Amino acid sequence: MTALAIAFVPGVSPAKWVRVWRERRPDVDLVLLPVEADGVTAAIEGEADMVFARMPVPEQHHAIPLWTETAVVAAPKDSPLADLDEVTEADLADVTVLDAGPVPPDVSAALDLVEANVGVVVLPQSLFRAASRKDLVSRPLAGSPGTRVALVWRDEDASELTEEFIGVVRGRTANSSRNQADQPGGPDPDTADRARPAKGGGKATASNAKTVAKRSATKGTGAKSGGGKNSTGRGRTPRGVSGKPKRGSKGNR
C-alpha cells in the first residue's frame, strides 16, 4: 500500500486532518511520527514526508504557516501571578523567567523548576496543556506574538500525495480545484492574496494594461460631437490569462 508519513512536534495534534484523510484516501496509509521539537530537521530529512512544526524552520524547506499559538506564563497555583487574568511584562519584572524564548528547549525540565518555585516559564499554551501539571496554572502573556505552527516539507518529498494533504489541511473538499498557493513550490501563503488575480479576470499583464488603457481613451472620444460617430471604433477586449496554476516539477518518493 502507498504510504504518506506525517511527523508532528509535541503539543500539535494533526488528528482532525488525519480523520479527513483516512475517510478520503483509505487506499493510502497515513503514518504518524511524533518527534521532539529539536528533531524536525532529522525527521524531514529521514522518514517524514511532511512535518507539523513550530517556526522558524530551516530556510531551505517549504512552510505553510497555519495558526498562531497563544503564549502563556506557567506558574505555581499559589503564585501571585495565578490571581491575574493575564500577565504583562511589568508583572514579570521581579520574577525569575526560566529558559527565556518562545519555546523552552526542555519543557518537562522547565516545568519541574516552576513546580519547585525556582521561577516561571513562558511557553505555547498547547505545550502546557499537553504537560498536564496539576500544581501549575497558566495565564496568557499580554502583548506576546505567540508561536506559529507550520506544515513543512522539502522539494525532494513533494508529490501528488503531499499536494493532496496540503489541500486537506487547507480545508479543500475532495472535488475542489487546487489553488496555486496550496501547492508545494507555490507562492508564499502570506503573499498569495497579493499575487492572486482579481475575480472575473485573468492575471494582469503589461500588454493587457495597455489594451485596457486604450479602450478607456477610445470610450472617452466616443461622445457624440455634432452627431458624428466615433471614428476610432472600439478597442479589442483583452484576453484573460488562464487561472490554472502551472505544476512545478515534483519528485516522487
mmCIF file of C-alpha atoms in Angstrom:
data_model
loop_
_atom_site.group_PDB
_atom_site.id
_atom_site.type_symbol
_atom_site.label_atom_id
_atom_site.label_comp_id
_atom_site.label_asym_id
_atom_site.label_seq_id
_atom_site.Cartn_x
_atom_site.Cartn_y
_atom_site.Cartn_z
ATOM 1 C CA MET A 1 0.000 0.000 0.000
ATOM 2 C CA THR A 2 1.192 3.541 -0.784
ATOM 3 C CA ALA A 3 2.097 5.497 2.356
ATOM 4 C CA LEU A 4 2.415 9.120 3.430
ATOM 5 C CA ALA A 5 4.434 9.849 6.598
ATOM 6 C CA ILE A 6 3.473 12.901 8.668
ATOM 7 C CA ALA A 7 5.535 13.950 11.690
ATOM 8 C CA PHE A 8 4.419 16.363 14.413
ATOM 9 C CA VAL A 9 6.035 18.095 17.379
ATOM 10 C CA PRO A 10 4.705 17.959 20.984
ATOM 11 C CA GLY A 11 1.539 19.950 21.600
ATOM 12 C CA VAL A 12 0.479 19.875 17.948
ATOM 13 C CA SER A 13 -2.285 17.410 17.109
ATOM 14 C CA PRO A 14 -2.947 16.504 13.443
ATOM 15 C CA ALA A 15 -5.970 14.363 14.469
ATOM 16 C CA LYS A 16 -8.681 16.288 12.608
ATOM 17 C CA TRP A 17 -6.765 16.198 9.319
ATOM 18 C CA VAL A 18 -5.857 12.553 9.792
ATOM 19 C CA ARG A 19 -9.563 11.730 10.127
ATOM 20 C CA VAL A 20 -10.440 13.571 6.910
ATOM 21 C CA TRP A 21 -7.526 11.988 5.054
ATOM 22 C CA ARG A 22 -8.446 8.448 6.078
ATOM 23 C CA GLU A 23 -12.053 8.994 5.009
ATOM 24 C CA ARG A 24 -10.981 10.473 1.684
ATOM 25 C CA ARG A 25 -7.977 8.258 0.853
ATOM 26 C CA PRO A 26 -8.384 4.846 2.520
ATOM 27 C CA ASP A 27 -6.079 3.458 -0.166
ATOM 28 C CA VAL A 28 -3.110 5.441 1.221
ATOM 29 C CA ASP A 29 -1.631 4.516 4.590
ATOM 30 C CA LEU A 30 -1.085 7.671 6.680
ATOM 31 C CA VAL A 31 1.831 7.061 9.058
ATOM 32 C CA LEU A 32 2.121 9.384 12.088
ATOM 33 C CA LEU A 33 5.545 10.102 13.572
ATOM 34 C CA PRO A 34 5.750 12.039 16.878
ATOM 35 C CA VAL A 35 9.072 13.917 17.064
ATOM 36 C CA GLU A 36 10.727 16.238 19.559
ATOM 37 C CA ALA A 37 10.982 19.943 18.768
ATOM 38 C CA ASP A 38 14.689 19.601 18.012
ATOM 39 C CA GLY A 39 14.077 16.577 15.775
ATOM 40 C CA VAL A 40 12.243 18.328 12.939
ATOM 41 C CA THR A 41 15.202 18.514 10.568
ATOM 42 C CA ALA A 42 16.150 14.880 11.169
ATOM 43 C CA ALA A 43 12.541 13.787 10.617
ATOM 44 C CA ILE A 44 12.049 15.679 7.364
ATOM 45 C CA GLU A 45 15.397 14.508 6.030
ATOM 46 C CA GLY A 46 14.577 10.963 7.103
ATOM 47 C CA GLU A 47 11.251 9.126 7.221
ATOM 48 C CA ALA A 48 8.762 12.013 7.196
ATOM 49 C CA ASP A 49 7.253 13.453 4.014
ATOM 50 C CA MET A 50 5.885 16.461 5.906
ATOM 51 C CA VAL A 51 6.133 17.807 9.460
ATOM 52 C CA PHE A 52 3.870 19.948 11.635
ATOM 53 C CA ALA A 53 6.488 22.136 13.335
ATOM 54 C CA ARG A 54 6.893 25.443 15.103
ATOM 55 C CA MET A 55 8.570 28.252 13.236
ATOM 56 C CA PRO A 56 11.231 29.238 12.483
ATOM 57 C CA VAL A 57 12.145 26.316 10.242
ATOM 58 C CA PRO A 58 15.224 25.883 8.019
ATOM 59 C CA GLU A 59 15.103 28.312 5.090
ATOM 60 C CA GLN A 60 15.677 25.599 2.518
ATOM 61 C CA HIS A 61 12.350 23.944 3.422
ATOM 62 C CA HIS A 62 8.885 24.980 2.276
ATOM 63 C CA ALA A 63 6.467 26.019 5.024
ATOM 64 C CA ILE A 64 2.788 26.933 5.104
ATOM 65 C CA PRO A 65 2.023 28.851 8.328
ATOM 66 C CA LEU A 66 -1.269 27.533 9.741
ATOM 67 C CA TRP A 67 -2.076 29.173 13.076
ATOM 68 C CA THR A 68 -0.543 31.114 15.970
ATOM 69 C CA GLU A 69 -0.373 29.563 19.425
ATOM 70 C CA THR A 70 -1.085 31.697 22.490
ATOM 71 C CA ALA A 71 1.912 32.274 24.756
ATOM 72 C CA VAL A 72 1.209 31.636 28.425
ATOM 73 C CA VAL A 73 3.119 32.002 31.667
ATOM 74 C CA ALA A 74 3.260 28.810 33.734
ATOM 75 C CA ALA A 75 3.371 29.493 37.456
ATOM 76 C CA PRO A 76 2.589 27.675 40.732
ATOM 77 C CA LYS A 77 -1.041 27.763 41.865
ATOM 78 C CA ASP A 78 -0.098 29.778 44.961
ATOM 79 C CA SER A 79 1.860 32.363 42.954
ATOM 80 C CA PRO A 80 0.611 35.992 42.879
ATOM 81 C CA LEU A 81 0.502 35.593 39.085
ATOM 82 C CA ALA A 82 -2.219 32.959 39.470
ATOM 83 C CA ASP A 83 -4.626 35.703 40.657
ATOM 84 C CA LEU A 84 -4.284 37.609 37.362
ATOM 85 C CA ASP A 85 -6.428 37.166 34.252
ATOM 86 C CA GLU A 86 -3.344 37.829 32.112
ATOM 87 C CA VAL A 87 0.288 38.583 32.791
ATOM 88 C CA THR A 88 2.167 41.617 31.479
ATOM 89 C CA GLU A 89 5.887 42.185 31.085
ATOM 90 C CA ALA A 90 5.681 44.530 34.074
ATOM 91 C CA ASP A 91 4.296 41.690 36.185
ATOM 92 C CA LEU A 92 7.379 39.633 35.309
ATOM 93 C CA ALA A 93 9.852 42.386 36.230
ATOM 94 C CA ASP A 94 10.589 40.946 39.668
ATOM 95 C CA VAL A 95 10.104 37.287 38.736
ATOM 96 C CA THR A 96 12.718 34.813 37.511
ATOM 97 C CA VAL A 97 11.775 33.770 33.987
ATOM 98 C CA LEU A 98 13.318 30.405 33.085
ATOM 99 C CA ASP A 99 14.510 29.474 29.578
ATOM 100 C CA ALA A 100 13.656 32.829 28.040
ATOM 101 C CA GLY A 101 12.392 32.309 24.499
ATOM 102 C CA PRO A 102 9.214 31.295 22.673
ATOM 103 C CA VAL A 103 9.666 27.576 23.473
ATOM 104 C CA PRO A 104 11.809 26.069 26.273
ATOM 105 C CA PRO A 105 14.336 23.548 24.910
ATOM 106 C CA ASP A 106 13.243 21.042 27.584
ATOM 107 C CA VAL A 107 9.639 21.714 28.584
ATOM 108 C CA SER A 108 9.454 18.971 31.205
ATOM 109 C CA ALA A 109 12.616 20.139 32.992
ATOM 110 C CA ALA A 110 11.467 23.769 32.878
ATOM 111 C CA LEU A 111 8.091 22.899 34.433
ATOM 112 C CA ASP A 112 9.843 20.866 37.128
ATOM 113 C CA LEU A 113 11.690 24.028 38.144
ATOM 114 C CA VAL A 114 8.432 26.012 38.150
ATOM 115 C CA GLU A 115 6.872 23.426 40.479
ATOM 116 C CA ALA A 116 9.899 23.855 42.742
ATOM 117 C CA ASN A 117 9.216 27.628 42.888
ATOM 118 C CA VAL A 118 12.503 28.449 41.165
ATOM 119 C CA GLY A 119 10.760 30.719 38.661
ATOM 120 C CA VAL A 120 8.148 30.813 35.893
ATOM 121 C CA VAL A 121 8.328 29.835 32.261
ATOM 122 C CA VAL A 122 6.759 31.163 29.055
ATOM 123 C CA LEU A 123 5.624 28.547 26.543
ATOM 124 C CA PRO A 124 2.870 27.816 23.998
ATOM 125 C CA GLN A 125 -0.474 27.075 25.630
ATOM 126 C CA SER A 126 -0.737 23.750 23.777
ATOM 127 C CA LEU A 127 2.528 22.556 25.350
ATOM 128 C CA PHE A 128 1.342 23.490 28.826
ATOM 129 C CA ARG A 129 -1.904 21.585 28.332
ATOM 130 C CA ALA A 130 -0.055 18.554 26.989
ATOM 131 C CA ALA A 131 2.208 18.558 30.082
ATOM 132 C CA SER A 132 -0.829 18.289 32.397
ATOM 133 C CA ARG A 133 0.786 19.697 35.554
ATOM 134 C CA LYS A 134 -1.920 19.828 38.239
ATOM 135 C CA ASP A 135 0.080 22.033 40.611
ATOM 136 C CA LEU A 136 0.629 24.727 37.998
ATOM 137 C CA VAL A 137 -1.597 27.284 36.283
ATOM 138 C CA SER A 138 -1.167 29.173 33.023
ATOM 139 C CA ARG A 139 -2.036 32.774 32.272
ATOM 140 C CA PRO A 140 -1.872 34.469 28.826
ATOM 141 C CA LEU A 141 1.136 36.745 28.317
ATOM 142 C CA ALA A 142 -0.193 40.095 27.138
ATOM 143 C CA GLY A 143 1.464 41.522 24.043
ATOM 144 C CA SER A 144 3.265 38.317 23.101
ATOM 145 C CA PRO A 145 3.253 37.452 19.365
ATOM 146 C CA GLY A 146 2.927 33.757 20.229
ATOM 147 C CA THR A 147 4.397 30.977 18.117
ATOM 148 C CA ARG A 148 3.486 29.999 14.547
ATOM 149 C CA VAL A 149 2.764 26.388 13.643
ATOM 150 C CA ALA A 150 3.500 25.424 10.047
ATOM 151 C CA LEU A 151 3.326 22.431 7.743
ATOM 152 C CA VAL A 152 6.859 21.859 6.438
ATOM 153 C CA TRP A 153 8.262 19.785 3.574
ATOM 154 C CA ARG A 154 11.157 19.616 1.101
ATOM 155 C CA ASP A 155 11.178 19.730 -2.697
ATOM 156 C CA GLU A 156 12.567 16.193 -2.702
ATOM 157 C CA ASP A 157 9.435 14.953 -0.908
ATOM 158 C CA ALA A 158 6.856 16.870 -2.939
ATOM 159 C CA SER A 159 4.349 14.650 -4.737
ATOM 160 C CA GLU A 160 0.692 14.365 -5.665
ATOM 161 C CA LEU A 161 0.074 12.979 -2.178
ATOM 162 C CA THR A 162 1.742 15.890 -0.379
ATOM 163 C CA GLU A 163 -0.260 18.327 -2.531
ATOM 164 C CA GLU A 164 -3.441 16.480 -1.620
ATOM 165 C CA PHE A 165 -2.579 16.518 2.088
ATOM 166 C CA ILE A 166 -1.982 20.283 1.901
ATOM 167 C CA GLY A 167 -5.471 20.549 0.433
ATOM 168 C CA VAL A 168 -6.922 18.624 3.382
ATOM 169 C CA VAL A 169 -5.144 20.945 5.838
ATOM 170 C CA ARG A 170 -6.370 23.964 3.883
ATOM 171 C CA GLY A 171 -9.932 22.690 4.076
ATOM 172 C CA ARG A 172 -10.453 21.977 0.389
ATOM 173 C CA THR A 173 -13.170 19.476 -0.465
ATOM 174 C CA ALA A 174 -12.377 16.338 -2.437
ATOM 175 C CA ASN A 175 -13.772 17.881 -5.649
ATOM 176 C CA SER A 176 -12.404 21.403 -5.332
ATOM 177 C CA SER A 177 -9.586 22.587 -7.607
ATOM 178 C CA ARG A 178 -6.119 23.169 -6.208
ATOM 179 C CA ASN A 179 -5.064 26.739 -5.629
ATOM 180 C CA GLN A 180 -1.500 27.624 -6.595
ATOM 181 C CA ALA A 181 -0.747 28.907 -3.091
ATOM 182 C CA ASP A 182 -1.571 25.468 -1.679
ATOM 183 C CA GLN A 183 0.791 23.544 -3.928
ATOM 184 C CA PRO A 184 4.347 22.646 -2.989
ATOM 185 C CA GLY A 185 6.555 25.207 -4.676
ATOM 186 C CA GLY A 186 3.693 27.726 -4.996
ATOM 187 C CA PRO A 187 3.807 31.309 -3.710
ATOM 188 C CA ASP A 188 4.234 32.002 -0.040
ATOM 189 C CA PRO A 189 0.747 31.959 1.568
ATOM 190 C CA ASP A 190 1.464 35.258 3.304
ATOM 191 C CA THR A 191 1.774 36.955 -0.081
ATOM 192 C CA ALA A 192 -0.620 34.759 -2.068
ATOM 193 C CA ASP A 193 -3.551 37.161 -1.736
ATOM 194 C CA ARG A 194 -1.475 39.977 -3.190
ATOM 195 C CA ALA A 195 -0.375 37.792 -6.087
ATOM 196 C CA ARG A 196 -3.805 36.288 -6.830
ATOM 197 C CA PRO A 197 -5.635 37.652 -9.928
ATOM 198 C CA ALA A 198 -8.797 39.640 -9.331
ATOM 199 C CA LYS A 199 -12.109 37.806 -9.631
ATOM 200 C CA GLY A 200 -13.604 37.560 -13.079
ATOM 201 C CA GLY A 201 -10.368 38.112 -14.954
ATOM 202 C CA GLY A 202 -7.027 36.577 -15.722
ATOM 203 C CA LYS A 203 -3.614 37.554 -14.488
ATOM 204 C CA ALA A 204 -2.812 41.191 -15.212
ATOM 205 C CA THR A 205 -0.013 41.768 -17.730
ATOM 206 C CA ALA A 206 1.597 44.870 -19.156
ATOM 207 C CA SER A 207 0.016 44.104 -22.544
ATOM 208 C CA ASN A 208 -3.466 43.811 -21.038
ATOM 209 C CA ALA A 209 -2.982 47.027 -19.079
ATOM 210 C CA LYS A 210 -2.101 48.913 -22.276
ATOM 211 C CA THR A 211 -5.144 47.493 -24.058
ATOM 212 C CA VAL A 212 -7.462 48.468 -21.214
ATOM 213 C CA ALA A 213 -5.990 51.978 -21.183
ATOM 214 C CA LYS A 214 -6.520 52.218 -24.951
ATOM 215 C CA ARG A 215 -10.157 51.173 -24.560
ATOM 216 C CA SER A 216 -10.682 53.830 -21.883
ATOM 217 C CA ALA A 217 -9.224 56.508 -24.161
ATOM 218 C CA THR A 218 -11.365 55.292 -27.069
ATOM 219 C CA LYS A 219 -14.534 55.440 -24.982
ATOM 220 C CA GLY A 220 -13.612 58.949 -23.934
ATOM 221 C CA THR A 221 -13.536 60.151 -27.560
ATOM 222 C CA GLY A 222 -16.716 58.260 -28.416
ATOM 223 C CA ALA A 223 -19.067 61.009 -27.137
ATOM 224 C CA LYS A 224 -21.197 62.491 -29.885
ATOM 225 C CA SER A 225 -19.842 65.700 -31.350
ATOM 226 C CA GLY A 226 -22.210 67.306 -33.816
ATOM 227 C CA GLY A 227 -23.979 63.949 -34.237
ATOM 228 C CA GLY A 228 -20.798 62.304 -35.581
ATOM 229 C CA LYS A 229 -19.849 58.686 -34.837
ATOM 230 C CA ASN A 230 -16.679 57.673 -33.082
ATOM 231 C CA SER A 231 -14.272 57.055 -35.925
ATOM 232 C CA THR A 232 -11.724 55.151 -33.910
ATOM 233 C CA GLY A 233 -14.093 52.265 -33.133
ATOM 234 C CA ARG A 234 -13.970 50.051 -30.099
ATOM 235 C CA GLY A 235 -10.761 48.551 -28.742
ATOM 236 C CA ARG A 236 -10.426 44.781 -28.702
ATOM 237 C CA THR A 237 -11.340 43.131 -25.428
ATOM 238 C CA PRO A 238 -8.180 41.889 -23.713
ATOM 239 C CA ARG A 239 -7.876 38.134 -23.465
ATOM 240 C CA GLY A 240 -7.723 36.720 -19.910
ATOM 241 C CA VAL A 241 -4.929 34.525 -18.767
ATOM 242 C CA SER A 242 -5.850 31.075 -17.554
ATOM 243 C CA GLY A 243 -6.250 30.895 -13.764
ATOM 244 C CA LYS A 244 -4.905 27.330 -13.725
ATOM 245 C CA PRO A 245 -1.631 27.082 -11.791
ATOM 246 C CA LYS A 246 1.333 25.613 -13.542
ATOM 247 C CA ARG A 247 2.514 22.397 -11.978
ATOM 248 C CA GLY A 248 6.129 22.533 -10.948
ATOM 249 C CA SER A 249 8.443 19.593 -11.414
ATOM 250 C CA LYS A 250 7.884 17.288 -8.463
ATOM 251 C CA GLY A 251 9.975 14.456 -7.155
ATOM 252 C CA ASN A 252 8.264 11.146 -6.417
ATOM 253 C CA ARG A 253 9.079 9.118 -3.376
#
